[in-house]
Short mmCIF file of N, CA and C in Angstrom, two decimals:
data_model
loop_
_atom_site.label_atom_id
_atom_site.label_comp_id
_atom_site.label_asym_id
_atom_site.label_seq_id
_atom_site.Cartn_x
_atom_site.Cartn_y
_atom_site.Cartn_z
N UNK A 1 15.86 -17.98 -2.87
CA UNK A 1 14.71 -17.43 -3.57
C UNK A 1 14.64 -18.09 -4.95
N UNK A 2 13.68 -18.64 -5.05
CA UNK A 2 13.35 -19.26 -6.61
C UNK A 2 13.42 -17.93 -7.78
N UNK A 3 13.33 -18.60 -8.77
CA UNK A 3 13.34 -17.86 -9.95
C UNK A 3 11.80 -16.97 -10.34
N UNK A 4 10.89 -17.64 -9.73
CA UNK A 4 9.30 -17.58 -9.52
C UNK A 4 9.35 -16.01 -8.49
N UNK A 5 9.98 -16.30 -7.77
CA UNK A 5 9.83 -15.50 -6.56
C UNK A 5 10.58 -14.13 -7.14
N UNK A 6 12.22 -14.27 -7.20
CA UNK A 6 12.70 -13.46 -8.28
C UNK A 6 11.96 -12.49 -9.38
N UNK A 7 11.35 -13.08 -9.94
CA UNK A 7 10.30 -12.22 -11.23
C UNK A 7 9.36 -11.92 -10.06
N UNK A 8 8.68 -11.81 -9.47
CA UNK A 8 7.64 -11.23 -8.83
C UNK A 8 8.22 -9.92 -7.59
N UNK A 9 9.31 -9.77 -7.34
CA UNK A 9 9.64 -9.36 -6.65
C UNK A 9 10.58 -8.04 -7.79
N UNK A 10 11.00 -8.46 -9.08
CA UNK A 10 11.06 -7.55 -9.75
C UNK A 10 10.06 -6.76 -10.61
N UNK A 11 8.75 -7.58 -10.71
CA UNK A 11 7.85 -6.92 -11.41
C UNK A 11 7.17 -6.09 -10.66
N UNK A 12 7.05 -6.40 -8.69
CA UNK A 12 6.65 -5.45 -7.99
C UNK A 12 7.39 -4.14 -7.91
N UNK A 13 9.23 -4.46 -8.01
CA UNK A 13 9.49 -2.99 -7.61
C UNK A 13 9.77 -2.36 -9.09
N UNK A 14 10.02 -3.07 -10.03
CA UNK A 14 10.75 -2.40 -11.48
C UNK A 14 9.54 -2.01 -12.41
N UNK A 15 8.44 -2.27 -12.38
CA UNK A 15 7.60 -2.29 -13.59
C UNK A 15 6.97 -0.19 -14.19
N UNK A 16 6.75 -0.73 -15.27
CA UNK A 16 6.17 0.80 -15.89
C UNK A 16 5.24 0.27 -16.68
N UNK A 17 4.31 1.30 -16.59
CA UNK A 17 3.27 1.17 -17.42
C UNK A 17 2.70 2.53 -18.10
N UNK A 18 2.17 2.14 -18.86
CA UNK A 18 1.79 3.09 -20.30
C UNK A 18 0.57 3.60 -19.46
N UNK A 19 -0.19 4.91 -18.97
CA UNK A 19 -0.91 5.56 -19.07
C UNK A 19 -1.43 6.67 -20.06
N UNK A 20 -3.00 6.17 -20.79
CA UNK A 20 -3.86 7.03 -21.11
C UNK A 20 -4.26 8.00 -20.20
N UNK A 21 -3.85 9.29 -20.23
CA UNK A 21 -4.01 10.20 -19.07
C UNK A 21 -5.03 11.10 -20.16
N UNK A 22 -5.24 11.06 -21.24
CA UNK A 22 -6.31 12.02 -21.73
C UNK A 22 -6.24 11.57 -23.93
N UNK A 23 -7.20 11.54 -24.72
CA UNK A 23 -7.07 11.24 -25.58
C UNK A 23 -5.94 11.91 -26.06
N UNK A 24 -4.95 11.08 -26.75
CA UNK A 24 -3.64 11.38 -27.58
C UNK A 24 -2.74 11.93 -26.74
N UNK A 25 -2.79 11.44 -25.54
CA UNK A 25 -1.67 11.74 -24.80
C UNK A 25 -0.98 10.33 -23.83
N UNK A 26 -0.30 10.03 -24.03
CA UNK A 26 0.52 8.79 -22.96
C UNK A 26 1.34 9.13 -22.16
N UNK A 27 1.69 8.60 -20.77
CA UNK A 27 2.64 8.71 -19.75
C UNK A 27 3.27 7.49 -19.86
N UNK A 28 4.69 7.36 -19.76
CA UNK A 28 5.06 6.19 -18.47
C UNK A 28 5.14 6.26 -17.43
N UNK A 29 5.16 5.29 -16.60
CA UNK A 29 4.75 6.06 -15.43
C UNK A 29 5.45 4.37 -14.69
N UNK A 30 5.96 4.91 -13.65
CA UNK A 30 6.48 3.48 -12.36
C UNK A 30 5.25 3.32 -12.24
N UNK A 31 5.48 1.73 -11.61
CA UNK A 31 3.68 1.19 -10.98
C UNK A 31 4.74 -0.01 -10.28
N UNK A 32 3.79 0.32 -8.99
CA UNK A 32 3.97 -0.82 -8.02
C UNK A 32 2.90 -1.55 -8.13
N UNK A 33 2.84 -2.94 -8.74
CA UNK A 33 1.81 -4.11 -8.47
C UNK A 33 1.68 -4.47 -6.94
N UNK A 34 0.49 -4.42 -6.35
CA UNK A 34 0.16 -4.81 -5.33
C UNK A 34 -0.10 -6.17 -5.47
N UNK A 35 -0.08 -6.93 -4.11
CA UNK A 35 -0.77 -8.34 -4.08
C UNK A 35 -1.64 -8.82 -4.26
N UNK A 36 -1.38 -10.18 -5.23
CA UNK A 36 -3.27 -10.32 -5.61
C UNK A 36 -4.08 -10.28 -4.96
N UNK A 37 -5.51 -10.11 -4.87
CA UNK A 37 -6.68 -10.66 -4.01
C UNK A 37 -7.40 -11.98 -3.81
N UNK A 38 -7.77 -12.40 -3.20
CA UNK A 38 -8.75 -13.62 -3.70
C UNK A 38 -8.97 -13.51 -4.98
N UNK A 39 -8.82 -15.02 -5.30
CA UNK A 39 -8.90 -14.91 -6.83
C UNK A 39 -8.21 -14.14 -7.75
N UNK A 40 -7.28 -13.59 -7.56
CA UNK A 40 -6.36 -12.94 -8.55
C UNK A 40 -5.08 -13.37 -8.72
N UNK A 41 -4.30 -12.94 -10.12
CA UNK A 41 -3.37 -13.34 -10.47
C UNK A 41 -2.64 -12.13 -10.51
N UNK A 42 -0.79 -12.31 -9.89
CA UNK A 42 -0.01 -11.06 -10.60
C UNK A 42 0.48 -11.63 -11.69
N UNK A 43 0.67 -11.02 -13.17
CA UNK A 43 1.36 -11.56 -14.03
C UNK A 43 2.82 -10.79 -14.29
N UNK A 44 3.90 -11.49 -14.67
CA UNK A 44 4.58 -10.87 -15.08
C UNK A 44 4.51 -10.63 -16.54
N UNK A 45 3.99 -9.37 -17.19
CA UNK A 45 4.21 -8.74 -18.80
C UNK A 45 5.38 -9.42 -19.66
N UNK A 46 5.22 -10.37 -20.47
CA UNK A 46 6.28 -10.85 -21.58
C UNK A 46 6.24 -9.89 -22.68
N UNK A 47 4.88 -9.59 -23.06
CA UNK A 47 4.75 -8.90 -24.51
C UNK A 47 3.04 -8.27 -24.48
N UNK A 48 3.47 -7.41 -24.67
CA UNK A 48 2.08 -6.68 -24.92
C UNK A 48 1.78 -5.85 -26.31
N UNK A 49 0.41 -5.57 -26.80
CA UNK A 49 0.02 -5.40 -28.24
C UNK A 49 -0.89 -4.55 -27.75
N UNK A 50 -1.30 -3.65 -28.98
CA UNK A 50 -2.41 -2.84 -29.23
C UNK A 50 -3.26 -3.11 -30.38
N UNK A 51 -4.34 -3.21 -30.04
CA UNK A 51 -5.31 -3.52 -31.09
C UNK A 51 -6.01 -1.64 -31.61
N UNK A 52 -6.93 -2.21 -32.43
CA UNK A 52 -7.73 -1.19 -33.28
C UNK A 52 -8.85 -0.44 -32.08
N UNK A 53 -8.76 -1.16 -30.70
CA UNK A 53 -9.52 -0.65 -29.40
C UNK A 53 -9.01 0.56 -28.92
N UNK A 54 -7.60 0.21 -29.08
CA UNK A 54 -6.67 0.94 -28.37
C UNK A 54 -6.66 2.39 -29.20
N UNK A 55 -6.18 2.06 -30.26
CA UNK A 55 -6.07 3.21 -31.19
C UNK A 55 -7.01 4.11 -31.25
N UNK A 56 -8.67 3.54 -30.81
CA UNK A 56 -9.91 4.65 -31.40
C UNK A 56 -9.66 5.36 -29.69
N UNK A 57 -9.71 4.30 -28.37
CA UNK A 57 -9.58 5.13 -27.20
C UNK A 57 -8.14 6.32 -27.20
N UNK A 58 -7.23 6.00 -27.68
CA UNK A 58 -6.02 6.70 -27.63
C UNK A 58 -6.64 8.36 -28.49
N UNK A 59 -7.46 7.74 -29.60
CA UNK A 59 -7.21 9.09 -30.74
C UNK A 59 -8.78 10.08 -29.71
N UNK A 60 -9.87 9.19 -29.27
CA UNK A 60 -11.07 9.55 -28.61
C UNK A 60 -11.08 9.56 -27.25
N UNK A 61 -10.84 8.79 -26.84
CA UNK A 61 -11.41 8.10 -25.54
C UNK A 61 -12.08 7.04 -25.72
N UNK A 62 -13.09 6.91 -24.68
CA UNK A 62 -13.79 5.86 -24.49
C UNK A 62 -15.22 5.79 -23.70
N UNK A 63 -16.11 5.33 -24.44
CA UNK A 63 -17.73 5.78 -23.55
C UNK A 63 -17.71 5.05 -22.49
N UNK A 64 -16.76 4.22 -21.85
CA UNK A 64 -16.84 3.30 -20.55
C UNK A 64 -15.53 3.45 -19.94
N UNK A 65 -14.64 3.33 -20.63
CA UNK A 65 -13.48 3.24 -19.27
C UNK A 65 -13.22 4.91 -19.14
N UNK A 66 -12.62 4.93 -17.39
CA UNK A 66 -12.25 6.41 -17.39
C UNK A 66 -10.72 6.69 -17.09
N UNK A 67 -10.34 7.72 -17.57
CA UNK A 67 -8.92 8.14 -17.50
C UNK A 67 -8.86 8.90 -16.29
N UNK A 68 -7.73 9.32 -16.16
CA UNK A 68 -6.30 8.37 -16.74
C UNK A 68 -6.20 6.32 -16.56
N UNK A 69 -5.98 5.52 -17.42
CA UNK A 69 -6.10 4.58 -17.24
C UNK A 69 -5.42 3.94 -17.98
N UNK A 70 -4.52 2.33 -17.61
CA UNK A 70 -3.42 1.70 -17.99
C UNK A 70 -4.45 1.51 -19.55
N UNK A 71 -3.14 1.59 -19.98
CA UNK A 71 -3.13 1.34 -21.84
C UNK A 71 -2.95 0.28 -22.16
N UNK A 72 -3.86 -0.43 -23.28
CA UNK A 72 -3.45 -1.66 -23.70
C UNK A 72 -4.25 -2.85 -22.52
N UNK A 73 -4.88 -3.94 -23.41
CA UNK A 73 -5.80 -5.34 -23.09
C UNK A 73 -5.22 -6.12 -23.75
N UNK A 74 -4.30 -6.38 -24.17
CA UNK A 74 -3.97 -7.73 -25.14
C UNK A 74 -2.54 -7.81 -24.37
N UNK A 75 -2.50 -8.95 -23.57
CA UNK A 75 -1.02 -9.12 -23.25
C UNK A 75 -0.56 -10.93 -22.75
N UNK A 76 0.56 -11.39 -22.80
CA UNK A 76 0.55 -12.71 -22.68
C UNK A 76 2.46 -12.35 -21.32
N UNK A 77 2.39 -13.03 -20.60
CA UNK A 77 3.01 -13.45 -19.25
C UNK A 77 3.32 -14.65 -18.65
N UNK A 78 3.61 -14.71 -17.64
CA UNK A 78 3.85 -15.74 -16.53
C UNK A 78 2.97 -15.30 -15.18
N UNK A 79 2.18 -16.42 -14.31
CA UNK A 79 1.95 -16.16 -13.26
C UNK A 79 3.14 -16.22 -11.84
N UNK A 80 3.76 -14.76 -11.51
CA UNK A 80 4.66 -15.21 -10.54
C UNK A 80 3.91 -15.30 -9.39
N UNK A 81 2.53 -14.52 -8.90
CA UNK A 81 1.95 -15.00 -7.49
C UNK A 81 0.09 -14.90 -8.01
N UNK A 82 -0.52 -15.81 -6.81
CA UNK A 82 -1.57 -16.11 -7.14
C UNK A 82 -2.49 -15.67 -5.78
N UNK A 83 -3.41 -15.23 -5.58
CA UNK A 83 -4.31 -15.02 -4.62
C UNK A 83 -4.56 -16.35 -3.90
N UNK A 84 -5.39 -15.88 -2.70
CA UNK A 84 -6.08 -16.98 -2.12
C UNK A 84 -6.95 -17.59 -3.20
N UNK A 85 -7.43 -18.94 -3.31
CA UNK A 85 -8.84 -19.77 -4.26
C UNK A 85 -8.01 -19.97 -5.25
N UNK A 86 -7.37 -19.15 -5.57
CA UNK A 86 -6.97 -19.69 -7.21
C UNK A 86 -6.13 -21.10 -7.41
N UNK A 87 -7.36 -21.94 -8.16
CA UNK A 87 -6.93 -23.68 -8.48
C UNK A 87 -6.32 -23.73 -9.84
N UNK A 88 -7.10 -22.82 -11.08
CA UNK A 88 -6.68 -23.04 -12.49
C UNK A 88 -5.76 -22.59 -12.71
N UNK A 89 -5.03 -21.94 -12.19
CA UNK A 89 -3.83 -21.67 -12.31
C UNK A 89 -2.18 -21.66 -11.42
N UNK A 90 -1.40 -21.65 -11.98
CA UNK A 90 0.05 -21.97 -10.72
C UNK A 90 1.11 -21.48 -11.24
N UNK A 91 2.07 -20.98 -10.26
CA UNK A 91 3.46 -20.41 -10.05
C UNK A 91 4.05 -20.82 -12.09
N UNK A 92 4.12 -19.97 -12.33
CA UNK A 92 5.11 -20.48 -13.39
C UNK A 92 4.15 -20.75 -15.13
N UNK A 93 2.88 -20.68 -14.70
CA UNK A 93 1.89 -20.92 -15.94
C UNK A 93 1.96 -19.40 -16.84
N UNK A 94 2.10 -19.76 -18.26
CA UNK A 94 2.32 -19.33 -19.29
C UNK A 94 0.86 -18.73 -19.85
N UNK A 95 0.86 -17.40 -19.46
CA UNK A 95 -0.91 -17.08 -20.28
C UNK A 95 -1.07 -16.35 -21.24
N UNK A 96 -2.26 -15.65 -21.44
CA UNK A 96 -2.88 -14.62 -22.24
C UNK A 96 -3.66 -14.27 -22.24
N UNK A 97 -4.48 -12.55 -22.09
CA UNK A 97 -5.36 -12.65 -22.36
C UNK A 97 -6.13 -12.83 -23.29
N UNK A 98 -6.94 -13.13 -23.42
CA UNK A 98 -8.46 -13.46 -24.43
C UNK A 98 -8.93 -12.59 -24.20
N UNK A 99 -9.52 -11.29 -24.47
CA UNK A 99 -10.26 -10.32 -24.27
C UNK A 99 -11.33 -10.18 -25.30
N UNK A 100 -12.17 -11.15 -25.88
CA UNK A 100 -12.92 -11.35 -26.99
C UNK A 100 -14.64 -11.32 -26.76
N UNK A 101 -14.94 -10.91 -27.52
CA UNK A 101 -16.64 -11.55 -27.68
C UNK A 101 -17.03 -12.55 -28.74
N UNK A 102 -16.76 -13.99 -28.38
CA UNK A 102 -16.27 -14.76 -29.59
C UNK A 102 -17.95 -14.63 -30.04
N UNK A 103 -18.15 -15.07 -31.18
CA UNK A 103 -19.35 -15.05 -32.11
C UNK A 103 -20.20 -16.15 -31.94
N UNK A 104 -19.45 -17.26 -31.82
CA UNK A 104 -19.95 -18.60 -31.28
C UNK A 104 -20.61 -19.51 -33.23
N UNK A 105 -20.23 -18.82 -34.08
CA UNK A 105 -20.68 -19.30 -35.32
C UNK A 105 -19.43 -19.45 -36.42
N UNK A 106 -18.57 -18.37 -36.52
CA UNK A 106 -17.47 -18.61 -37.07
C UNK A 106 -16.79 -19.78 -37.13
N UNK A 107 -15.54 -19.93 -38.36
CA UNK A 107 -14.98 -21.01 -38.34
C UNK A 107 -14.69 -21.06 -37.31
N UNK A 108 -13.86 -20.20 -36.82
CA UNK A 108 -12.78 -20.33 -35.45
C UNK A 108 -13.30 -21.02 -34.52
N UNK A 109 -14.24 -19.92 -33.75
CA UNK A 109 -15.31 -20.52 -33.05
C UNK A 109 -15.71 -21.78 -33.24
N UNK A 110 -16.31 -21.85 -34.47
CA UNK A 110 -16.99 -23.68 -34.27
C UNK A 110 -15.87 -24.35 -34.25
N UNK A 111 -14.43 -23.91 -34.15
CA UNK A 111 -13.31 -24.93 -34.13
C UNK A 111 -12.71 -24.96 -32.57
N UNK A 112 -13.03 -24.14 -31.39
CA UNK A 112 -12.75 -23.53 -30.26
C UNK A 112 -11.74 -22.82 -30.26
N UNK A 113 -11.27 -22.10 -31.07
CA UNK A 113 -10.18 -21.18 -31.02
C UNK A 113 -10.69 -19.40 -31.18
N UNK A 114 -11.71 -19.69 -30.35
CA UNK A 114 -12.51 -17.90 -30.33
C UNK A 114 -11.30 -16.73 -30.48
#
């Protein structure tokens, strides 16, 4: 068993995740990752962050997502398995999400780093 295979096979049976089960309240909670779908990626979690999103849904909620629901959008990983279709990415690639609405005018932006 590769090392690839290894992490995916521990992130399916070992993983926990942070549930928003109601404003100002969190669970941990076991989670079994299922297999990707077409087009999907499992990642294995390196590091995950909370932004100022998190904090107003945690203290409020949220007018779109519904609870109980995994906590936290900002996270960076490894892909240990990949769905059927998936070309841009492979076994072992280093990611993150981007979860942004870049502005398209900013420095950043006009520099491509949305």
């Amino acid at each position: 068993m590769s090392a690839l295979e290894a992490s995916a096979k521990i992130a399916r049976a070992q993983s926990r995740q942070a549930v928003l089960v109601e404003p100002g309240r969190l669970e941990l909670r076991d989670y079994v990752a299922p297999h990707p779908g077409p087009g999907e990626l499992l990642i294995q979690i390196k590091c995950a962050l909370s932004c100022g999103t998190d904090l107003k849904t945690f203290r409020r909620g949220h007018p779109v997502w519904k609870l109980p629901m995994p906590f936290g959008h900002e996270f960076s990983g490894v892909v240990v398995e990949a769905g059927e279709g998936v070309t841009a990415f492979k076994l072992g690639d280093e990611i993150m999400a981007a979860p942004t609405a870049p502005c398209g005018i900013c420095f950043y932006c006009q520099h491509g780093q949305e």
